[in-house]
Coordinates of C-alpha atoms in Angstrom, one line a residue:
M226 CA 32.4 81.3 367.7
P227 CA 29.0 79.5 368.0
T228 CA 27.5 79.6 371.5
D229 CA 25.7 76.2 371.5
R230 CA 26.5 73.6 374.0
R231 CA 28.2 71.3 371.5
S232 CA 30.6 74.0 370.4
A233 CA 31.4 75.0 374.0
A234 CA 32.1 71.3 374.9
S235 CA 34.4 71.0 371.9
L236 CA 36.3 74.1 373.0
L237 CA 36.6 72.9 376.6
A238 CA 37.9 69.5 375.5
Q239 CA 40.9 71.2 373.9
T240 CA 42.0 73.0 377.1
K241 CA 44.3 71.5 379.7
P242 CA 41.8 71.5 382.6
F243 CA 39.3 69.5 380.7
R244 CA 41.3 67.5 378.1
G245 CA 40.8 63.8 378.5
L246 CA 37.8 64.0 380.8
P247 CA 34.7 61.9 380.0
A248 CA 32.4 63.4 377.4
E249 CA 29.5 63.6 379.9
V250 CA 31.6 65.5 382.4
I251 CA 32.7 68.1 379.7
E252 CA 29.1 68.5 378.5
A253 CA 28.0 69.2 382.1
F254 CA 30.5 72.1 382.3
A255 CA 29.7 73.3 378.8
E256 CA 26.0 73.6 379.7
R257 CA 26.8 76.2 382.3
C258 CA 29.1 78.3 380.1
Q259 CA 28.2 81.7 378.9
L260 CA 29.8 83.6 375.9
R261 CA 31.2 87.0 376.4
L262 CA 32.5 89.2 373.6
L263 CA 35.3 91.7 374.4
H264 CA 36.2 94.6 372.1
T265 CA 39.9 95.6 371.7
G266 CA 41.0 97.4 374.9
E267 CA 38.1 96.2 376.9
A268 CA 38.9 94.7 380.4
L269 CA 37.8 91.2 381.3
F270 CA 38.5 92.1 384.9
R271 CA 40.7 94.4 386.9
Q272 CA 43.4 94.0 389.5
G273 CA 41.8 93.6 392.9
D274 CA 38.4 92.4 391.6
S275 CA 36.8 89.4 393.3
V276 CA 36.9 86.3 391.2
A277 CA 33.5 85.9 389.4
A278 CA 34.3 83.1 386.9
L279 CA 36.7 80.8 385.2
Y280 CA 37.5 82.1 381.7
V281 CA 38.5 80.2 378.6
V282 CA 39.8 82.1 375.6
G283 CA 37.9 80.8 372.6
V284 CA 39.0 83.3 370.0
G285 CA 41.3 86.3 370.3
R286 CA 44.2 87.4 372.5
L287 CA 44.3 89.1 375.9
R288 CA 47.1 90.8 377.9
A289 CA 47.7 90.8 381.6
Y290 CA 48.9 94.1 383.3
G291 CA 50.2 94.6 386.8
N292 CA 50.5 97.8 388.8
R293 CA 54.2 98.1 389.7
A294 CA 55.8 101.2 391.2
G295 CA 52.7 103.2 390.5
S296 CA 52.6 102.4 386.7
E297 CA 50.9 99.7 384.7
Q298 CA 53.2 97.2 383.1
A299 CA 52.5 94.3 380.7
L300 CA 53.0 90.9 382.4
G301 CA 52.2 88.5 379.5
E302 CA 49.7 87.5 376.9
I303 CA 47.0 84.9 376.9
G304 CA 46.0 83.2 373.6
A305 CA 43.3 80.9 372.3
L306 CA 42.5 77.7 374.4
E307 CA 44.1 79.1 377.5
T308 CA 42.3 79.4 380.8
I309 CA 42.3 82.4 383.1
G310 CA 41.5 82.7 386.8
E311 CA 41.8 79.1 388.1
I312 CA 44.7 79.8 390.5
V313 CA 43.1 82.7 392.3
M314 CA 39.8 81.0 392.3
L315 CA 41.0 77.8 394.1
A316 CA 43.2 80.0 396.4
G317 CA 40.2 82.2 397.3
E318 CA 42.1 85.3 396.4
R319 CA 41.3 88.4 394.4
H320 CA 42.6 89.0 390.9
T321 CA 46.3 90.0 391.0
A322 CA 46.3 91.6 387.5
T323 CA 44.2 93.4 385.1
V324 CA 43.4 91.5 381.9
R325 CA 42.3 93.4 378.7
A326 CA 41.6 92.3 375.1
V327 CA 44.5 92.9 372.7
R328 CA 42.0 92.4 369.9
D329 CA 38.3 91.5 369.6
S330 CA 37.9 88.3 371.5
A331 CA 35.3 85.7 372.4
I332 CA 35.5 84.3 376.0
L333 CA 33.7 81.3 377.6
C334 CA 32.7 82.2 381.2
L335 CA 32.0 79.5 383.8
D336 CA 30.4 81.2 386.8
R337 CA 32.3 80.6 390.1
E338 CA 29.4 79.1 392.0
A339 CA 28.4 76.8 389.1
L340 CA 32.1 75.7 388.7
M341 CA 32.4 74.9 392.4
T342 CA 29.1 72.9 392.3
L343 CA 30.3 70.9 389.3
L344 CA 33.7 70.3 390.9
R345 CA 32.1 68.8 393.9
Q346 CA 29.9 66.7 391.7
Y347 CA 32.8 65.5 389.5
P348 CA 35.9 65.0 391.6
E349 CA 38.0 63.9 388.6
A350 CA 37.6 67.4 387.2
L351 CA 38.7 68.9 390.5
L352 CA 41.8 66.7 390.5
Q353 CA 42.7 67.6 386.9
L354 CA 42.1 71.3 387.5
S355 CA 44.3 71.1 390.6
Q356 CA 47.1 69.4 388.6
V357 CA 46.9 72.2 386.0
V358 CA 47.2 74.8 388.7
V359 CA 50.2 73.1 390.4
G360 CA 51.8 72.6 387.0
R361 CA 51.4 76.3 386.1
L362 CA 52.9 77.4 389.4
L363 CA 55.9 75.1 388.8
D364 CA 56.3 76.5 385.3
R365 CA 56.4 80.0 386.7
L366 CA 59.2 78.9 389.1
R367 CA 61.2 77.3 386.3
N368 CA 60.6 80.0 383.7
P369 CA 59.3 83.2 385.2
D370 CA 59.4 84.9 381.8
P371 CA 58.0 82.5 379.2
G372 CA 57.1 85.1 376.7
P373 CA 53.8 85.6 374.9
P374 CA 52.1 82.8 372.9
G375 CA 52.8 83.0 369.2
P376 CA 50.4 85.2 367.2
R377 CA 47.8 83.5 365.0
T378 CA 46.3 86.5 363.1
L379 CA 48.1 88.9 361.0
C380 CA 46.9 92.1 359.3
L381 CA 48.7 93.2 356.1
L382 CA 48.0 96.9 355.8
P383 CA 49.0 98.9 352.7
A384 CA 50.6 102.3 353.7
T385 CA 49.4 103.9 350.5
P386 CA 47.0 103.1 347.6
G387 CA 48.4 100.8 345.0
V388 CA 50.7 98.8 347.4
D389 CA 50.0 95.1 346.7
V390 CA 49.6 93.2 350.0
R391 CA 48.1 90.1 348.3
A392 CA 51.4 88.8 346.9
L393 CA 53.1 89.1 350.3
G394 CA 50.1 87.4 351.9
A395 CA 50.4 84.5 349.5
Q396 CA 54.1 84.2 350.3
L397 CA 53.5 84.2 354.0
Q398 CA 50.7 81.7 353.5
A399 CA 53.2 79.3 351.9
C400 CA 55.6 79.8 354.8
Y401 CA 53.1 79.2 357.5
G402 CA 51.6 76.2 355.7
Q403 CA 54.5 74.2 357.2
L404 CA 52.9 74.8 360.6
G405 CA 49.2 74.3 359.9
R406 CA 46.2 75.4 357.9
V407 CA 46.4 79.1 356.7
C408 CA 43.5 81.2 355.5
L409 CA 44.1 84.3 353.4
L410 CA 41.2 86.6 354.0
D411 CA 40.1 89.7 352.1
A412 CA 36.8 91.6 351.7
A413 CA 35.8 89.7 348.6
T414 CA 36.1 86.4 350.4
V415 CA 33.9 87.6 353.2
D416 CA 31.3 88.9 350.8
A417 CA 31.3 85.7 348.9
A418 CA 30.6 83.7 352.0
L419 CA 28.1 86.0 353.8
G420 CA 26.7 88.3 351.1
A421 CA 27.6 91.5 349.3
G422 CA 28.8 94.3 351.5
I423 CA 29.0 92.3 354.8
A424 CA 32.8 92.8 354.9
H425 CA 32.3 96.6 355.1
S426 CA 29.7 96.4 357.9
R427 CA 30.2 99.1 360.5
F428 CA 30.8 98.1 364.1
D429 CA 27.6 99.8 365.1
D430 CA 25.6 97.6 362.7
A431 CA 24.6 95.1 365.4
T432 CA 23.1 92.4 363.2
N433 CA 25.7 92.2 360.5
N434 CA 28.6 92.9 362.9
A435 CA 27.5 90.0 365.1
R436 CA 27.1 87.7 362.1
L437 CA 30.6 88.6 360.8
V438 CA 32.3 88.2 364.2
R439 CA 30.8 84.7 364.6
W440 CA 32.0 83.7 361.1
L441 CA 35.5 85.1 361.7
S442 CA 35.6 83.3 365.1
A443 CA 34.7 80.0 363.4
L444 CA 37.4 80.5 360.9
E445 CA 40.0 81.1 363.6
S446 CA 38.9 77.8 365.2
D447 CA 39.3 76.0 362.0
Y448 CA 42.7 77.4 360.9
S449 CA 46.1 77.7 362.6
Y450 CA 46.7 81.2 361.0
L451 CA 44.5 83.9 359.5
I452 CA 46.1 86.5 357.3
Y453 CA 43.9 89.6 356.8
L454 CA 44.4 91.6 353.6
A455 CA 43.2 95.1 354.1
D456 CA 41.9 97.3 351.3
D457 CA 44.3 99.9 350.0
Q458 CA 41.7 102.6 351.0
P459 CA 40.7 103.4 354.6
G460 CA 37.3 102.0 355.6
P461 CA 35.4 99.6 357.8
W462 CA 37.1 96.4 356.4
A463 CA 40.6 97.9 356.9
R464 CA 39.6 98.9 360.5
R465 CA 38.3 95.4 361.2
C466 CA 41.5 93.8 359.9
M467 CA 43.4 96.0 362.3
R468 CA 41.2 95.1 365.3
Q469 CA 41.2 91.3 364.5
A470 CA 45.0 91.1 364.3
D471 CA 47.6 90.0 366.8
R472 CA 50.2 91.6 364.6
I473 CA 49.8 94.5 362.1
L474 CA 52.4 94.7 359.3
V475 CA 52.3 98.0 357.4
L476 CA 53.7 97.5 353.9
A477 CA 55.2 100.3 351.9
D478 CA 57.2 100.2 348.6
E479 CA 59.0 102.5 346.2
S480 CA 55.6 103.8 345.0
S481 CA 54.7 105.0 348.5
G482 CA 57.0 108.0 348.4
S483 CA 58.4 109.6 351.5
A484 CA 57.5 108.5 355.0
R485 CA 54.4 110.4 356.2
P486 CA 51.1 109.9 358.1
T487 CA 49.1 108.7 355.1
P488 CA 45.2 108.4 355.3
M489 CA 45.6 104.7 356.1
L490 CA 48.1 105.3 358.9
R491 CA 45.9 108.0 360.3
L492 CA 43.0 105.5 360.4
L493 CA 45.4 103.1 362.2
A494 CA 46.3 105.8 364.8
E495 CA 42.6 106.5 365.4
T496 CA 41.7 102.8 365.8
D497 CA 41.8 101.2 369.2
V498 CA 44.3 98.5 368.7
E499 CA 46.8 96.9 371.1
A500 CA 48.4 94.6 368.5
V501 CA 52.2 94.8 367.9
I502 CA 52.8 97.0 364.8
A503 CA 55.7 96.6 362.4
V504 CA 56.7 98.2 359.1
A505 CA 57.9 96.3 356.0
L506 CA 59.6 98.2 353.2
R507 CA 59.7 96.5 349.9
L508 CA 62.8 97.9 348.2
E509 CA 65.7 96.8 346.0
R510 CA 68.9 96.2 348.0
S511 CA 70.6 99.1 346.3
A512 CA 67.9 101.4 347.7
L513 CA 68.3 100.4 351.4
A514 CA 71.0 103.0 352.0
G515 CA 68.7 105.9 351.1
S516 CA 65.6 104.5 352.9
D517 CA 63.9 106.1 355.9
P518 CA 62.6 103.1 358.0
L519 CA 62.5 105.2 361.2
G520 CA 60.3 107.8 359.5
W521 CA 57.8 105.1 358.5
C522 CA 57.9 103.5 362.0
Q523 CA 57.1 106.9 363.5
A524 CA 54.2 107.5 361.0
A525 CA 52.8 104.0 361.7
G526 CA 53.4 103.9 365.4
A527 CA 55.5 100.8 364.8
E528 CA 58.0 99.1 367.1
T529 CA 60.3 97.8 364.4
H530 CA 60.8 97.4 360.7
Y531 CA 61.9 94.9 358.1
F532 CA 63.2 95.1 354.6
L533 CA 61.9 92.9 351.7
H534 CA 64.7 93.0 349.2
D535 CA 65.3 89.4 348.0
A536 CA 63.9 85.9 348.0
Q537 CA 65.1 85.2 351.5
S538 CA 63.6 88.3 353.0
V539 CA 60.0 86.9 353.2
P540 CA 60.9 83.6 355.0
A541 CA 62.9 85.7 357.5
L542 CA 60.0 88.0 358.0
A543 CA 57.6 85.1 358.4
R544 CA 59.9 83.6 361.1
S545 CA 60.2 86.9 363.0
L546 CA 56.5 87.7 363.0
V547 CA 55.6 84.4 364.8
G548 CA 58.6 84.2 367.1
Q549 CA 60.5 81.5 365.1
A550 CA 63.5 83.6 364.0
V551 CA 67.1 82.9 364.9
G552 CA 69.2 85.6 366.4
F553 CA 73.0 85.4 366.7
V554 CA 75.0 87.2 369.4
L555 CA 78.7 87.8 368.9
G556 CA 80.8 88.6 372.0
G557 CA 83.8 90.8 372.5
G558 CA 87.4 89.5 372.8
G559 CA 89.9 91.3 370.6
A560 CA 91.6 89.0 368.1
R561 CA 89.7 86.1 369.6
G562 CA 86.7 87.6 367.9
F563 CA 88.0 86.1 364.6
A564 CA 86.3 82.9 365.9
H565 CA 83.0 84.5 364.9
L566 CA 84.0 84.0 361.3
G567 CA 84.0 80.2 361.9
L568 CA 80.5 80.4 363.4
L569 CA 79.1 82.3 360.4
R570 CA 80.7 79.9 358.0
A571 CA 79.3 76.8 359.9
A572 CA 75.8 78.4 360.1
R573 CA 75.9 79.0 356.3
E574 CA 77.0 75.4 355.6
L575 CA 74.3 73.9 357.8
G576 CA 71.6 76.2 356.4
I577 CA 70.8 77.9 359.7
P578 CA 69.3 81.3 359.0
I579 CA 70.7 84.5 360.7
D580 CA 67.5 86.6 360.9
L581 CA 69.0 89.2 363.2
I582 CA 72.4 89.7 364.7
G583 CA 74.1 91.8 367.4
G584 CA 77.3 92.0 369.3
T585 CA 79.8 93.8 371.4
S586 CA 83.3 95.1 370.5
M587 CA 84.8 92.8 367.8
G588 CA 81.5 91.0 367.7
A589 CA 79.8 94.3 366.8
F590 CA 82.3 94.9 363.9
I591 CA 81.8 91.4 362.4
G592 CA 78.1 91.4 363.1
A593 CA 77.7 94.8 361.3
L594 CA 79.5 93.5 358.2
H595 CA 77.3 90.4 358.1
A596 CA 74.2 92.5 358.5
E597 CA 75.3 94.6 355.5
G598 CA 75.1 91.4 353.4
R599 CA 78.8 90.7 353.1
S600 CA 79.9 87.0 352.8
V601 CA 82.2 85.3 355.3
E602 CA 85.0 85.4 352.7
E603 CA 84.6 89.2 352.3
I604 CA 84.5 89.8 356.0
T605 CA 87.6 87.6 356.5
E606 CA 89.6 89.6 354.0
L607 CA 88.5 92.9 355.6
M608 CA 89.7 91.6 359.0
R609 CA 93.0 90.5 357.4
E610 CA 93.6 93.9 355.8
T611 CA 92.5 95.9 358.9
F612 CA 94.3 94.0 361.6
V613 CA 97.0 91.7 360.0
Q614 CA 98.3 93.3 356.8
R615 CA 98.0 96.9 358.0
N616 CA 98.1 98.5 361.4
F617 CA 95.4 101.1 362.0
L618 CA 96.0 101.1 365.8
N619 CA 99.4 102.8 365.9
D620 CA 98.5 106.5 366.3
Y621 CA 99.9 106.8 369.9
M622 CA 99.6 110.0 371.8
L623 CA 100.5 111.5 375.2
P624 CA 98.2 109.4 377.4
R625 CA 96.1 112.2 378.9
V626 CA 92.9 110.4 377.8
A627 CA 94.0 107.2 376.2
L628 CA 97.1 105.6 374.6
L629 CA 95.7 105.8 371.1
R630 CA 93.9 108.6 369.3
T631 CA 92.3 105.9 367.1
R632 CA 91.7 108.5 364.3
K633 CA 93.2 106.1 361.8
F634 CA 91.0 103.2 362.9
R635 CA 87.9 105.4 362.8
Q636 CA 88.9 106.5 359.3
R637 CA 89.2 102.9 358.4
L638 CA 85.6 102.2 359.7
G639 CA 84.5 105.2 357.7
S640 CA 86.0 103.8 354.5
I641 CA 84.2 100.5 355.1
F642 CA 80.8 101.6 356.2
G643 CA 80.6 105.1 354.7
E644 CA 77.4 106.9 355.8
R645 CA 75.4 103.6 356.2
R646 CA 73.2 103.6 359.2
L647 CA 72.2 100.7 361.5
E648 CA 68.5 101.0 360.7
Q649 CA 69.3 100.7 357.0
L650 CA 70.9 97.2 357.2
A651 CA 69.5 94.3 355.3
T652 CA 69.5 92.2 358.4
P653 CA 68.3 93.7 361.7
F654 CA 71.4 94.6 363.8
F655 CA 72.3 96.1 367.2
C656 CA 75.5 96.7 369.1
V657 CA 76.3 97.6 372.7
S658 CA 78.4 100.2 374.3
T659 CA 78.9 101.2 377.9
S660 CA 78.0 104.5 379.5
L661 CA 80.9 105.3 381.7
T662 CA 78.8 108.2 383.0
R663 CA 75.9 106.0 384.3
G664 CA 77.7 102.6 384.5
V665 CA 75.1 100.8 382.2
A666 CA 75.0 99.2 378.9
V667 CA 73.6 101.2 376.0
V668 CA 72.0 99.4 373.0
H669 CA 72.3 101.0 369.6
E670 CA 69.8 100.2 366.9
S671 CA 70.0 103.4 364.8
G672 CA 72.7 105.9 363.8
R673 CA 75.8 105.7 361.7
L674 CA 77.5 102.3 361.8
R675 CA 81.0 103.7 361.9
D676 CA 80.1 105.7 365.0
W677 CA 78.5 103.0 367.1
V678 CA 80.7 100.1 366.0
G679 CA 83.7 102.3 366.8
T680 CA 82.3 103.2 370.2
S681 CA 81.5 99.5 370.9
M682 CA 85.2 98.8 370.4
A683 CA 86.7 101.7 372.4
V684 CA 88.5 100.0 375.3
P685 CA 88.9 102.6 378.1
G686 CA 92.5 103.6 378.5
I687 CA 93.4 102.3 375.1
A688 CA 90.9 104.4 373.0
P689 CA 89.1 107.6 373.9
P690 CA 85.4 107.3 374.7
M691 CA 82.7 108.7 372.5
V692 CA 81.0 111.8 373.9
W693 CA 77.2 111.7 373.2
N694 CA 74.4 113.6 374.9
E695 CA 76.7 114.6 377.8
E696 CA 77.8 111.0 378.4
L697 CA 81.0 109.2 377.9
L698 CA 80.5 105.9 375.9
A699 CA 83.1 103.2 375.6
D700 CA 83.5 99.5 374.8
G701 CA 80.3 97.5 375.4
A702 CA 82.4 94.7 377.0
V703 CA 83.0 96.8 380.0
V704 CA 79.6 95.8 381.4
N705 CA 78.2 93.3 378.8
S706 CA 80.6 91.4 376.6
L707 CA 78.0 88.9 375.4
P708 CA 74.6 90.6 375.1
A709 CA 72.4 87.6 374.8
D710 CA 69.9 89.3 377.2
V711 CA 69.4 92.1 374.7
M712 CA 68.7 89.6 371.9
R713 CA 66.2 87.7 374.2
Q714 CA 64.3 90.9 374.9
F715 CA 63.5 91.3 371.2
G716 CA 61.4 88.1 371.5
R717 CA 61.9 87.0 367.9
G718 CA 62.8 83.3 368.6
A719 CA 65.9 81.3 369.3
V720 CA 69.1 82.9 370.5
I721 CA 72.5 81.5 369.6
A722 CA 75.4 83.2 371.5
C723 CA 79.1 82.9 370.7
D724 CA 81.5 83.4 373.6
V725 CA 85.1 84.0 372.5
S726 CA 86.4 85.3 375.8
S727 CA 88.0 82.1 376.9
D728 CA 90.0 82.7 380.1
T729 CA 91.1 86.3 380.2
A730 CA 92.8 86.1 383.6
L731 CA 96.3 87.5 383.6
R732 CA 98.9 85.1 385.1
A733 CA 102.5 85.1 386.2
E734 CA 103.2 81.4 386.2
G735 CA 106.5 80.5 387.8
V736 CA 106.8 83.8 389.6
S737 CA 106.2 83.8 393.4
G738 CA 107.0 87.4 394.4
P739 CA 106.2 89.7 395.9
D740 CA 108.0 91.6 393.2
F741 CA 107.0 95.0 391.8
D742 CA 109.6 94.7 389.1
A743 CA 108.7 91.2 387.9
L744 CA 107.1 92.5 384.6
F745 CA 110.2 94.4 383.8
H746 CA 112.6 91.5 384.1
W747 CA 110.2 88.7 383.1
T748 CA 111.1 85.1 384.0
G749 CA 107.7 83.6 384.2
L750 CA 106.5 80.5 382.2
S751 CA 103.5 82.2 380.8
P752 CA 103.7 85.1 378.3
R753 CA 104.4 88.5 379.9
P754 CA 101.2 90.6 380.2
G755 CA 101.6 93.8 378.2
L756 CA 100.1 97.2 378.8
F757 CA 97.2 96.6 376.4
D758 CA 96.5 93.2 378.1
I759 CA 96.4 94.9 381.5
L760 CA 94.2 97.7 380.4
L761 CA 91.8 95.5 378.6
R762 CA 91.5 93.1 381.5
S763 CA 90.9 95.9 383.9
A764 CA 88.3 97.5 381.7
T765 CA 86.3 94.3 381.2
L766 CA 86.8 92.7 384.6
S767 CA 83.2 93.4 385.7
S768 CA 81.7 91.8 382.6
A769 CA 83.8 88.6 382.8
G770 CA 81.4 87.0 385.3
S771 CA 78.3 88.4 383.6
S772 CA 79.2 86.7 380.3
R773 CA 78.9 83.4 382.0
G774 CA 75.5 84.4 383.3
Q775 CA 74.4 85.1 379.7
A776 CA 74.0 81.3 379.2
A777 CA 70.6 81.7 380.8
H778 CA 69.5 84.0 378.0
A779 CA 70.8 81.8 375.1
D780 CA 69.1 78.7 373.7
C781 CA 72.6 77.7 372.4
L782 CA 75.8 79.0 373.9
I783 CA 78.9 78.2 372.0
R784 CA 82.2 78.7 373.9
M785 CA 84.9 78.9 371.2
P786 CA 88.3 77.2 371.6
T787 CA 90.3 80.4 371.9
A788 CA 92.7 79.4 374.7
G789 CA 96.2 80.4 373.9
V790 CA 95.2 83.2 371.6
G791 CA 96.2 86.7 372.9
L792 CA 93.7 89.5 372.8
F793 CA 95.9 91.4 370.3
Q794 CA 97.3 88.3 368.5
W795 CA 96.0 89.4 365.1
K796 CA 98.1 86.9 363.1
A797 CA 96.2 84.0 364.6
L798 CA 93.3 84.8 362.2
D799 CA 93.4 81.8 359.9
R800 CA 94.3 79.3 362.7
L801 CA 91.4 80.6 364.8
L802 CA 88.9 80.7 362.0
D803 CA 89.6 77.0 361.1
S804 CA 89.4 75.7 364.6
A805 CA 86.3 77.8 365.4
Y806 CA 84.6 76.6 362.2
R807 CA 85.1 72.9 363.1
H808 CA 83.9 73.5 366.7
A809 CA 80.9 75.5 365.6
L810 CA 79.9 72.9 363.0
V811 CA 79.6 70.2 365.8
E812 CA 77.8 72.5 368.2
L813 CA 75.3 73.9 365.6
E814 CA 74.6 70.5 364.1
A815 CA 73.6 69.2 367.6
F816 CA 71.4 72.2 368.2
K817 CA 69.7 72.3 364.8
P818 CA 66.9 69.9 365.7
R819 CA 66.0 72.2 368.6
L820 CA 65.5 75.2 366.3
P821 CA 62.0 76.5 365.7
P822 CA 60.2 74.5 362.9
L823 CA 60.4 77.4 360.4
A824 CA 64.1 77.8 360.9
R825 CA 65.1 74.2 360.3
G826 CA 65.1 74.5 356.6

């Protein structure tokens, strides 16, 4: 980023505190600015420091950390053209957080005394800065957890020699071209612009390193996105790509062999980076079941993984990397969960992508089938065979632990899913169970599908809990029947939640009582509650209210028309699917314009 007055003025003019001010005012502030370069991991200031300056992020990304309960926790990220320090400066307080560079960054610094002098000289600037501060405080009140700004620089890193990152880079470039200008950057491009060998300059080569940093900074100002293509051999250019990135995507394919700490991944481990790291495995769909994504994640120090297995995989990856994906959350509700089939059908018809999916209980079952790549029609027939045409829930036993042994149902899940694991699914998937031991929700992202889907559906009293690591795990709906909060925590983009719970209250309409025998000689106007109804209602009572609170975590909450359908009324499948489809079509069509740009199709 050039340090001359004109460039500083151009940068200030794009920030909220200075946008729209007269040119001579902006130039007066620009004249007093100094440039500061921060290396990855370097602190701009620390919690408790006195305020020395107002900072403007010209290039790069920073992260704020706060000391809570004796440990440092990430509070949020600060991207290009954002300002830092104006609130505590005007309040006369010390810094309330530590701010460090997530990657190599260029910061404009406006000394506190110089700033105060200029604000007295130009009251219109003081007024605008005050408005920005008040607006930011109001935003914090309205949305205390806004999430980090979208990443603008991406490093594509080959896990092993011979892995082609250029083809993926070109595909991502085409995707992000819908949002702005995109630059695909490799060592040859750098050398062509600055001279042979410059791309491989070492960081301790002061002259060439400074020249390269300024050129890359200028590119970042000119383009909306930069995609760095690392060499397939470890070296200075690969290391620079890592340090310049907001996101690092490690790419492996069939030629990469088994998951292991390759020389490139060892370089990554040795490099001081704070970027989010993910793994992408380019495999045929038929090879997913035998893949080892967790092994590659461990070798790369990655938080998550993606599969590139067909033409739709790259757009889904592109959306996820910049926080423009669409996640679907399917709630629990017994037979009412068939309504999720209508949602999936409506989403397909409207062209709304399902980039990741998760659920509880019946929502977990249907979500897992979709994540495997099965069509709505295939899932519908599996539901029909499992719950309508055949009865896999009739292995009653002496109720010492539960009414059903559920061995037949677990065998049914085994015949459907086999040995398939959650982490091997084409679409990212999670399901939720409840730890009866600790009274908390447990999120499952890995392990055998048949185990965790079955656990997520194990209603206490009806089905026996799963014993795992000295804990008893049961139906996720006991504490969280609609885990939109879990999906939100992934931070991938929009969250669409489907609530099928309707009104689960048990009623005895027409019966006044008190009468302990009323259920035995039923005369009420409403259907008589059965044992399963009573047990299910008792088991999920605590999450009934929390599902309503999940609306705060969903960008689109669809409450399906399930009234009148019993929790075990399996024969309502077709009727419920049809009404849910029509309802979801209206709701999703209304929401579609609010989807992230890359998800609108």
